[in-house]
Coordinates of C-alpha atoms and ligand atoms in Angstrom, one line a residue:
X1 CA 0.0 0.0 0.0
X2 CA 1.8 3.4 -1.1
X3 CA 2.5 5.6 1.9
X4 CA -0.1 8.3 2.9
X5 CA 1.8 11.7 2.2
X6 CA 1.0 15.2 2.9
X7 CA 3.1 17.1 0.5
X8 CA 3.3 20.5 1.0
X9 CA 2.3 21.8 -2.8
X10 CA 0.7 20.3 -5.7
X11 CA 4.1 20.2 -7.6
X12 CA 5.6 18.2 -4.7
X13 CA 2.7 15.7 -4.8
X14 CA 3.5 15.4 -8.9
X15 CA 7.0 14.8 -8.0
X16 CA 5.9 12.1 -5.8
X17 CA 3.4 10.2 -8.7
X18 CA 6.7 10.7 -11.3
X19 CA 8.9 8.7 -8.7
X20 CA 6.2 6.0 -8.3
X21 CA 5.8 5.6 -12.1
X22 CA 9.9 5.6 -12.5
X23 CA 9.6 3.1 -9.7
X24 CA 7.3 0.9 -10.6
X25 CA 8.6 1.5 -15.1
X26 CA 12.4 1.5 -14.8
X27 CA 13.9 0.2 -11.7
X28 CA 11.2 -2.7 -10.4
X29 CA 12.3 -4.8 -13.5
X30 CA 15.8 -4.8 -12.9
X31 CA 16.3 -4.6 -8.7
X32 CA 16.4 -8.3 -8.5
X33 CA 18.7 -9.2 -11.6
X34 CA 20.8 -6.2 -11.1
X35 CA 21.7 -7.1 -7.5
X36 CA 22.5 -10.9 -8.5
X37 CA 24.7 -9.3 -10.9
X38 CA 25.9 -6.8 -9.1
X39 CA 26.0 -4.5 -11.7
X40 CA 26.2 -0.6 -11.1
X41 CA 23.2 1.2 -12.4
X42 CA 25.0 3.6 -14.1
X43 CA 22.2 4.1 -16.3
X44 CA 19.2 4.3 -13.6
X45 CA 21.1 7.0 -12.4
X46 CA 21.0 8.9 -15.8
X47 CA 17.4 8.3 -15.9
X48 CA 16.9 10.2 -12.1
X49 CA 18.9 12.7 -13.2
X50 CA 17.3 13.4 -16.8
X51 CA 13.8 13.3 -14.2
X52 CA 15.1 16.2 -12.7
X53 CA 15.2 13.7 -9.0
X54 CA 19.2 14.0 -8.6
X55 CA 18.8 17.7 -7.8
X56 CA 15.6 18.6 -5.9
X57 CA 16.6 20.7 -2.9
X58 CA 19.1 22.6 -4.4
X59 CA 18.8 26.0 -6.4
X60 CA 17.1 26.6 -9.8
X61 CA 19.7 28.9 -10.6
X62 CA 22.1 25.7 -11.2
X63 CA 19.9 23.2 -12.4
X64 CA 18.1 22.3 -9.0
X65 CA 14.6 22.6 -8.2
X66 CA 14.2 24.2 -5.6
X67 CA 12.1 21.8 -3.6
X68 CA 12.0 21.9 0.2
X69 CA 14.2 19.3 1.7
X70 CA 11.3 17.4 3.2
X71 CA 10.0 16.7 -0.4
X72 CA 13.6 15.4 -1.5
X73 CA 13.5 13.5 1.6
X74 CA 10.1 11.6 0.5
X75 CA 11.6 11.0 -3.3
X76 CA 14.5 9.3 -1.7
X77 CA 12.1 7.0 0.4
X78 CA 10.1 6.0 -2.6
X79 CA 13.2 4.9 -4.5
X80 CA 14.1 2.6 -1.2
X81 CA 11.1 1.2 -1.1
X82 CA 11.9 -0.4 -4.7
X83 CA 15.8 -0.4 -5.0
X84 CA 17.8 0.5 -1.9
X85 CA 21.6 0.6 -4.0
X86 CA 19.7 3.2 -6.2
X87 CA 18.1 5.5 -2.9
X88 CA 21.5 5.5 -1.0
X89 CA 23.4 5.9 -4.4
X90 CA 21.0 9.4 -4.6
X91 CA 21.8 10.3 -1.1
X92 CA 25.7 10.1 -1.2
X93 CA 25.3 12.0 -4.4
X94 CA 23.3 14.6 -3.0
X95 CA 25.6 14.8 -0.2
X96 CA 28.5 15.3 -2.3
X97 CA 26.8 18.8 -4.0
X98 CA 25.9 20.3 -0.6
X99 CA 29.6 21.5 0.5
X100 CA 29.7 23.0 -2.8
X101 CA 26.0 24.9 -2.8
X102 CA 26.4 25.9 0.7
X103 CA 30.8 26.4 1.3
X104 CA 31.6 26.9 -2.6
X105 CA 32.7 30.0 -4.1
X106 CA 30.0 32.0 -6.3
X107 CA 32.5 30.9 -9.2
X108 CA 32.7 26.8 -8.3
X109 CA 28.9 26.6 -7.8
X110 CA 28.8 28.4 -11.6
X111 CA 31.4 25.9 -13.1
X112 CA 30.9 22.8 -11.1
X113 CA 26.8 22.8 -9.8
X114 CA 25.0 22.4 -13.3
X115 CA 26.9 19.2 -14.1
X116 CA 26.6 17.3 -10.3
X117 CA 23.0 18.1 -10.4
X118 CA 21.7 17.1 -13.7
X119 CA 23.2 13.9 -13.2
X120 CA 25.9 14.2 -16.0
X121 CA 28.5 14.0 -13.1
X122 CA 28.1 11.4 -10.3
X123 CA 30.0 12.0 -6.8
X124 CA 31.6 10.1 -4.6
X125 CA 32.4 11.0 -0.5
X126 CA 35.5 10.8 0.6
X127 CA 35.5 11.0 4.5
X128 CA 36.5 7.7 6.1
X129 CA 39.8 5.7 6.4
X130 CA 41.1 2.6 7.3
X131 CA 41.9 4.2 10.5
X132 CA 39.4 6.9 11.0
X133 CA 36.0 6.0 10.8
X134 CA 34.1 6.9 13.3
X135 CA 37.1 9.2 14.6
X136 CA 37.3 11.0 11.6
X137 CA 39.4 14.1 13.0
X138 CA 42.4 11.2 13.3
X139 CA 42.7 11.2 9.3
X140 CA 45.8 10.6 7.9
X141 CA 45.3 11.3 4.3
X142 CA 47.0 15.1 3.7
X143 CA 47.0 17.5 1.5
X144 CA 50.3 20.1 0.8
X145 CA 50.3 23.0 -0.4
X146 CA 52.2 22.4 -4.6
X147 CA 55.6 24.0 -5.0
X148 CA 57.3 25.9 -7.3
X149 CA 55.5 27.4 -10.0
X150 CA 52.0 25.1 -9.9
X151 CA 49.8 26.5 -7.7
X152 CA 47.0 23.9 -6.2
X153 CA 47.6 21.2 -4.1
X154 CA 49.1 17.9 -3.6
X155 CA 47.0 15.2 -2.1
X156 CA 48.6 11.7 -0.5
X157 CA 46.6 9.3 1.4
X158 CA 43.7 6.4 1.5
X159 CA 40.0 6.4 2.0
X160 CA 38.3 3.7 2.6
X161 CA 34.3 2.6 2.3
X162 CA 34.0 4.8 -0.9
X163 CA 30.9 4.5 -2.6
X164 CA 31.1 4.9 -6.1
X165 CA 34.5 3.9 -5.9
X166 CA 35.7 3.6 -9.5
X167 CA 32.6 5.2 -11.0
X168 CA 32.3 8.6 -10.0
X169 CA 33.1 11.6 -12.2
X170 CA 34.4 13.4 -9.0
X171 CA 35.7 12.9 -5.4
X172 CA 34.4 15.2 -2.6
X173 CA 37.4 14.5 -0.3
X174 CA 38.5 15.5 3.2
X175 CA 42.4 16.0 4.1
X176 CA 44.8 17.2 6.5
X177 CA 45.9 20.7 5.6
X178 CA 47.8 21.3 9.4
X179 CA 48.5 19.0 12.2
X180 CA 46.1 21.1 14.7
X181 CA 43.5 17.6 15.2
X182 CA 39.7 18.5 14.1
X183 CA 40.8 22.2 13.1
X184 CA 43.4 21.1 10.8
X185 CA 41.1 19.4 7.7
X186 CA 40.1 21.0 4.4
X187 CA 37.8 20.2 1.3
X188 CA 38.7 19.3 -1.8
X189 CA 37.3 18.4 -5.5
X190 CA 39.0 16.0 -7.1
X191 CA 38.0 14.9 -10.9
X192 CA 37.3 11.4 -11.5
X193 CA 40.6 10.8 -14.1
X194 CA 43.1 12.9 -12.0
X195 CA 46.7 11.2 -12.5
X196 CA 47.8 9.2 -9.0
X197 CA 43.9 8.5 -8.6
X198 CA 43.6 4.7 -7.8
X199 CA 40.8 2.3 -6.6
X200 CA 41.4 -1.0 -5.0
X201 CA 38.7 -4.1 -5.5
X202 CA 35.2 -3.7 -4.3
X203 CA 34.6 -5.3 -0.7
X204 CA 32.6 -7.9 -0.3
X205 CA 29.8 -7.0 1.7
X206 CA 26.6 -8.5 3.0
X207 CA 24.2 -6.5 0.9
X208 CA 23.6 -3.3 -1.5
X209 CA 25.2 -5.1 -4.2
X210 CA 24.9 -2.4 -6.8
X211 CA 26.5 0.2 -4.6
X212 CA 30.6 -1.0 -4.8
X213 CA 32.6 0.1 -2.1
X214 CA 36.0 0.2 -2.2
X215 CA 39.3 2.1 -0.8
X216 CA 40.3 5.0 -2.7
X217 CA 44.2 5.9 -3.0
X218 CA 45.8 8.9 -3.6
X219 CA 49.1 8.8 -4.4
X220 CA 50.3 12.7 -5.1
X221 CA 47.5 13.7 -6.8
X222 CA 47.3 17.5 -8.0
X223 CA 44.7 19.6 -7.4
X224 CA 44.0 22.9 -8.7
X225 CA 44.2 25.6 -6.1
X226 CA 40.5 26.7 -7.1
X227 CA 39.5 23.3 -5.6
X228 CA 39.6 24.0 -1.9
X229 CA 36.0 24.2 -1.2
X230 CA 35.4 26.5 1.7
X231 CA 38.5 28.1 4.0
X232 CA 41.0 25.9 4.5
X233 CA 40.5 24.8 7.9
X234 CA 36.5 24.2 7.4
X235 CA 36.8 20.6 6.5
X236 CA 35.5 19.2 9.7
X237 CA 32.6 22.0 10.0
X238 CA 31.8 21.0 6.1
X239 CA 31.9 17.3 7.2
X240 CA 29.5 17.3 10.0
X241 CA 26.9 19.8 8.4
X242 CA 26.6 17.7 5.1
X243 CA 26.4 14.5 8.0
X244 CA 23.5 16.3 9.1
X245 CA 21.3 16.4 5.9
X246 CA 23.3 13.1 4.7
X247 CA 21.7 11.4 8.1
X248 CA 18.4 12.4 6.4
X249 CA 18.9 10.7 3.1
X250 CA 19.8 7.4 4.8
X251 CA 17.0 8.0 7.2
X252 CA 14.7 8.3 4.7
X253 CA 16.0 5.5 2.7
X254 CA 15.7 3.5 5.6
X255 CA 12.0 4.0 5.7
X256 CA 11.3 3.4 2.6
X257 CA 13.0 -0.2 2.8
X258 CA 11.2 -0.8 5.9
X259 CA 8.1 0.4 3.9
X260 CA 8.9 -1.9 1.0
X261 CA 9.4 -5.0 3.5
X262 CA 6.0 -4.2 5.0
X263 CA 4.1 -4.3 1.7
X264 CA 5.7 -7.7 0.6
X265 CA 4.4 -9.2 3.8
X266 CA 0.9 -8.0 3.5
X267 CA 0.1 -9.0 0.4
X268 CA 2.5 -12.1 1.3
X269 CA 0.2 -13.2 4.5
X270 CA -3.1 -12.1 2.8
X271 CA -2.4 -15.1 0.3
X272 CA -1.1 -17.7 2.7
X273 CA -2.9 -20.2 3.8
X274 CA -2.5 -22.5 7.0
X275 CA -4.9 -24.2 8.7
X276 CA -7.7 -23.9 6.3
X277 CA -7.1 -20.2 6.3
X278 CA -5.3 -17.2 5.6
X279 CA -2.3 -16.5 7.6
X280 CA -3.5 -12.9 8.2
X281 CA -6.1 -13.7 10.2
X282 CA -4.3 -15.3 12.7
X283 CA -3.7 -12.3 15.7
X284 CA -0.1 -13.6 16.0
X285 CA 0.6 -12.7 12.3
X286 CA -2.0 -9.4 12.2
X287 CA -0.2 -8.2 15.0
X288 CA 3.2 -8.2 14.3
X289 CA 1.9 -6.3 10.5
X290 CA 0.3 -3.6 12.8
X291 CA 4.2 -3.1 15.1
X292 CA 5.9 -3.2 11.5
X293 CA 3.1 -0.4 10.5
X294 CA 4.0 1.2 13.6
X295 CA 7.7 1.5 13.3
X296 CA 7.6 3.1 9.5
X297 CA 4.8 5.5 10.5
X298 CA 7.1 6.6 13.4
X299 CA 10.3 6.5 11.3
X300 CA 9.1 9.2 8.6
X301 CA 7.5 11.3 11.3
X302 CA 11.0 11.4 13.1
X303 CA 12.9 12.5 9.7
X304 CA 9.7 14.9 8.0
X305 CA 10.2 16.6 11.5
X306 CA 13.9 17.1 11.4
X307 CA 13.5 17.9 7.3
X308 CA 11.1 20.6 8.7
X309 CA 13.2 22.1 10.5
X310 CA 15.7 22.5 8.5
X311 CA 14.0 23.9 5.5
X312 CA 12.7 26.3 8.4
X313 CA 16.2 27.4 9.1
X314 CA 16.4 26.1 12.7
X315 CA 18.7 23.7 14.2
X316 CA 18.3 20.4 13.2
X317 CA 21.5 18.4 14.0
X318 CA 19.7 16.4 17.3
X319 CA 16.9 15.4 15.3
X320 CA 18.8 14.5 12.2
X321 CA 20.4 12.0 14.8
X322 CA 17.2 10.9 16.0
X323 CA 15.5 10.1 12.7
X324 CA 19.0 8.3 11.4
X325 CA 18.6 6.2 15.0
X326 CA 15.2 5.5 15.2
X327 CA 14.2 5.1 11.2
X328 CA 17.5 2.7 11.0
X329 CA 16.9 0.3 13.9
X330 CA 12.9 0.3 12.3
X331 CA 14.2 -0.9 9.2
X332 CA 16.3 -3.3 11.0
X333 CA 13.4 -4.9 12.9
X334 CA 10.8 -4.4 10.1
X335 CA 12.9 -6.3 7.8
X336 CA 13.7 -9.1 10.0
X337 CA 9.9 -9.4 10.9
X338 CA 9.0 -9.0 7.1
X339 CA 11.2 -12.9 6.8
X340 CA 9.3 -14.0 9.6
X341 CA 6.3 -13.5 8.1
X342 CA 7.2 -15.1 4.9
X343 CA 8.2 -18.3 7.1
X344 CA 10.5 -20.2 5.1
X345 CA 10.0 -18.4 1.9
X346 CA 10.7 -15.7 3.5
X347 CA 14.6 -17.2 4.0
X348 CA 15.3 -18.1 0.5
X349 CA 16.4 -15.6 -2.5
X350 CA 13.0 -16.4 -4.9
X351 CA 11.3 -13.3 -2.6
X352 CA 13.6 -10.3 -2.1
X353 CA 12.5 -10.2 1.8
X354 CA 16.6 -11.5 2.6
X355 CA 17.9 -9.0 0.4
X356 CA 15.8 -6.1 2.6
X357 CA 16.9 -7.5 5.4
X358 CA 20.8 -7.9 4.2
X359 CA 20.3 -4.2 3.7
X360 CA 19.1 -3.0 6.6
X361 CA 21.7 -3.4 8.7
X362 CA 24.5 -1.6 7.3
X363 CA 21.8 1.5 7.7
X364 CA 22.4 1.4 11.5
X365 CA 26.7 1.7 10.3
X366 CA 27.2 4.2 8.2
X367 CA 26.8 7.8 7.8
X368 CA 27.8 7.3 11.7
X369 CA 26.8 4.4 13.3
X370 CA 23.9 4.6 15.6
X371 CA 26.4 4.6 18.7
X372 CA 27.7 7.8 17.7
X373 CA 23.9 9.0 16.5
X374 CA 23.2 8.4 20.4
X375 CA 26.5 10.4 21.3
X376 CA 25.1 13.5 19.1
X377 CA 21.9 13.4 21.0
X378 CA 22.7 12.7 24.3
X379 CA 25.4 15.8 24.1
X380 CA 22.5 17.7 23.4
X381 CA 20.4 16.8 25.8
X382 CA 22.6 17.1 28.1
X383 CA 24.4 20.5 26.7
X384 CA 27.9 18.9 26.8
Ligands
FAD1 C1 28.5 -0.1 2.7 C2 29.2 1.1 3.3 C3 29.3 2.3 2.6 C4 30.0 3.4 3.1 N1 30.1 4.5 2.3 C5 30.9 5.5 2.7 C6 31.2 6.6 1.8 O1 30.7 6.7 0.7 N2 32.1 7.6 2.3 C7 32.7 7.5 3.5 O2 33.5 8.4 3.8 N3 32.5 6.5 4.3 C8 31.6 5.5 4.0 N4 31.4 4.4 4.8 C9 32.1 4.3 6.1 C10 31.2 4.4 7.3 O3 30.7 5.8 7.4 C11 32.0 3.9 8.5 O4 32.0 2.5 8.4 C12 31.3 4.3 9.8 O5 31.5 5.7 10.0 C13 32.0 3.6 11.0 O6 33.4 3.6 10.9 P1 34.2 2.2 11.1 O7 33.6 1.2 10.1 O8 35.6 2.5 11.0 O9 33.8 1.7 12.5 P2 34.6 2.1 13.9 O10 34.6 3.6 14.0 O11 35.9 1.4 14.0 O12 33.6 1.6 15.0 C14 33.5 0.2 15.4 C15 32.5 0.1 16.5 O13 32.9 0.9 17.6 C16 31.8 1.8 17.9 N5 32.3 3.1 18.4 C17 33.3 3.8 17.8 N6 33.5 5.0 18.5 C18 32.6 5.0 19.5 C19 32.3 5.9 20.5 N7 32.9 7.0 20.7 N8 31.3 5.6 21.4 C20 30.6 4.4 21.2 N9 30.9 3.5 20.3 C21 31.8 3.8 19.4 C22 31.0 2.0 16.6 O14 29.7 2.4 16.9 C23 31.1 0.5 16.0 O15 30.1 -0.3 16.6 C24 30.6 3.3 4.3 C25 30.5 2.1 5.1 C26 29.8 1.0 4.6 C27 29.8 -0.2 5.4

């Protein structure tokens, strides 16, 4: 059953039908084969971006459309619901425009907006490292300042988790400009092709099989000195605000994977039958279909409310970490509760109720595992 949304304008509630049809038209057919293959949907992601859904809350003046961030927000859930690589493949990409529409220079977001946001030019984010994950003000990777007469910079290090890895057209990456701990990190472009760019071999990882991950080396690279997005010094600042929204896109996604699972084992237990009748309408069954009902409802209420505020203006960084918390550990338990439903079909790879579940649980890991979600909230509960 599609989700009950209150979009805010007519145009928003179009943008809503166009993501269902895309849905259901382009990406429903392929999910299952697609994931076996693991294949990356280069071309789905052409097709969001030719929709006009790769850009939504970001300016019309560069090819966005200026949509409230709660109305992005609800896209991204749609897209979940169907293909999960596809909704977090939008949100890292989203993620990777924002230090340039809200750090860049008037002159970057001129020469380097219009391509990231009509999908021409995927991103990649370049935060974590073998050794700095959840610490990410330990980094290692660095970037010098170029000598002699190339102005720009030199960048030397290795990230690690990349999505996109291999496939983007650009790397939003973070680096140590000074040895002075959180203060000492900057921003950086890099282009897809730059010389000394390298990518090791995808990990193998328990689920979102169309989104490879892999370590990203840099091994001198130059970059031109009009790539430092924002002061030198910001990188950290730029880091945790794009975390902020980012939080949201996974949050989102999350819901709409939990809301996927859910319809699966609806129409799953309405067709059942066990002793003489449907499974549905045993209490054990109905009841665990309302909690899973439950849990999404919640979920999206705890992220339209932090997307509110935020396209409000007002401070949104505690719920942010509330919605990425409490709309990731739903998906977990929806999921797993979706495969119990389906009993032992539930377990095998002919319904996609496994992969859901598969996918769930690196939503409560990245983008700041839900240990350090709890960390962001309880410092500001507590004002610490
Ligand atoms: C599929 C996937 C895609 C990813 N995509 C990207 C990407 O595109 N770009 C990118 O930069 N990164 C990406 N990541 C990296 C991701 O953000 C990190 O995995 C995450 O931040 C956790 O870091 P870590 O894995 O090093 O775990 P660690 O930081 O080593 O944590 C290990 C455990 O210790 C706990 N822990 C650590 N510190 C604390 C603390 N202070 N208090 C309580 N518990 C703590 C953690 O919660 C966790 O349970 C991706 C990861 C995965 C798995």
């Amino acid at each position: 059953m599609p989700a009950t949304r209150l979009m805010p304008t007519d145009e928003a509630a179009d943008l809503i039908e166009l993501t269902r049809e895309i849905c259901r038209k382009e990406l429903a057919p392929h999910v299952d084969d697609a994931e076996r293959k693991r294949e990356f949907p280069a071309s789905t992601f052409r097709t969001l971006g030719q929709a006009g859904l790769l850009s939504l809350p970001y300016p019309e003046e560069f090819g966005g459309a200026d949509q409230p961030y709660e109305v992005y927000l609800q896209v991204v859930e749609e897209i979940a619901s169907v293909w999960m690589s596809v909704a977090v493949g939008v949100s890292v990409h989203s993620l990777t425009a924002y230090p340039v529409a809200e750090f860049g220079s008037r002159a970057q977001q001129e020469a380097l907006l219009p391509g990231m946001l009509s999908g021409e030019q995927l991103g990649a984010y370049c935060l974590s490292e073998p050794l700095a994950g959840s610490d990410i003000a330990s980094m290692a990777t660095r970037a010098t300042r170029a000598t002699g007469s190339a102005a720009g910079w030199t960048l030397k290090g290795t990230k690690a988790w990349i999505s996109h890895a291999g496939h983007a057209d650009y790397y939003l990456t973070f680096a140590r400009t000074a040895d002075t701990g959180a203060k000492g990190l900057s921003t950086f472009i890099v282009p897809g092709h730059a010389p000394g760019l390298t990518f090791a071999e995808p990990e193998r990882k328990m689920g979102l099989h169309c989104d490879p991950v892999a370590q990203v080396t840099f091994d001198g690279v130059a970059v031109e000195a009009d790539r430092i997005v924002g002061d030198e010094g910001q990188g950290m600042h730029i880091a945790l605000s794009a975390l902020d929204s980012g939080r949201l896109g996974i949050a989102a996604a999350a819901t709409g994977l939990a809301q996927g699972a859910l319809d699966h084992a609806v129409a799953y237990a309405k067709e059942r039958q066990q002793f003489g009748r449907s499974i549905s309408s045993f209490q054990g069954v109905a009841f665990m279909l309302a909690d899973m009902e439950a849990a999404v409802t919640s979920a999206r209420a705890t992220y339209l409310h932090a997307a509110r505020l935020k396209d409000a203006g007002r401070p949104f960084g505690k719920e942010a970490a509330v919605a990425k918390l409490v709309a990731t550990d739903a998906a977990m338990k929806v999921t797993t509760d979706a495969v119990q439903v389906l009993g032992g079909a539930g377990y095998t790879e002919d319904f996609p109720l496994e992969r859901y579940l598969r996918e769930a649980k690196v939503t409560q890991i990245f983008e700041g595992t839900n240990q350090i979600q709890r960390l962001v909230i309880s410092r500001a509960v507590l004002g610490s």
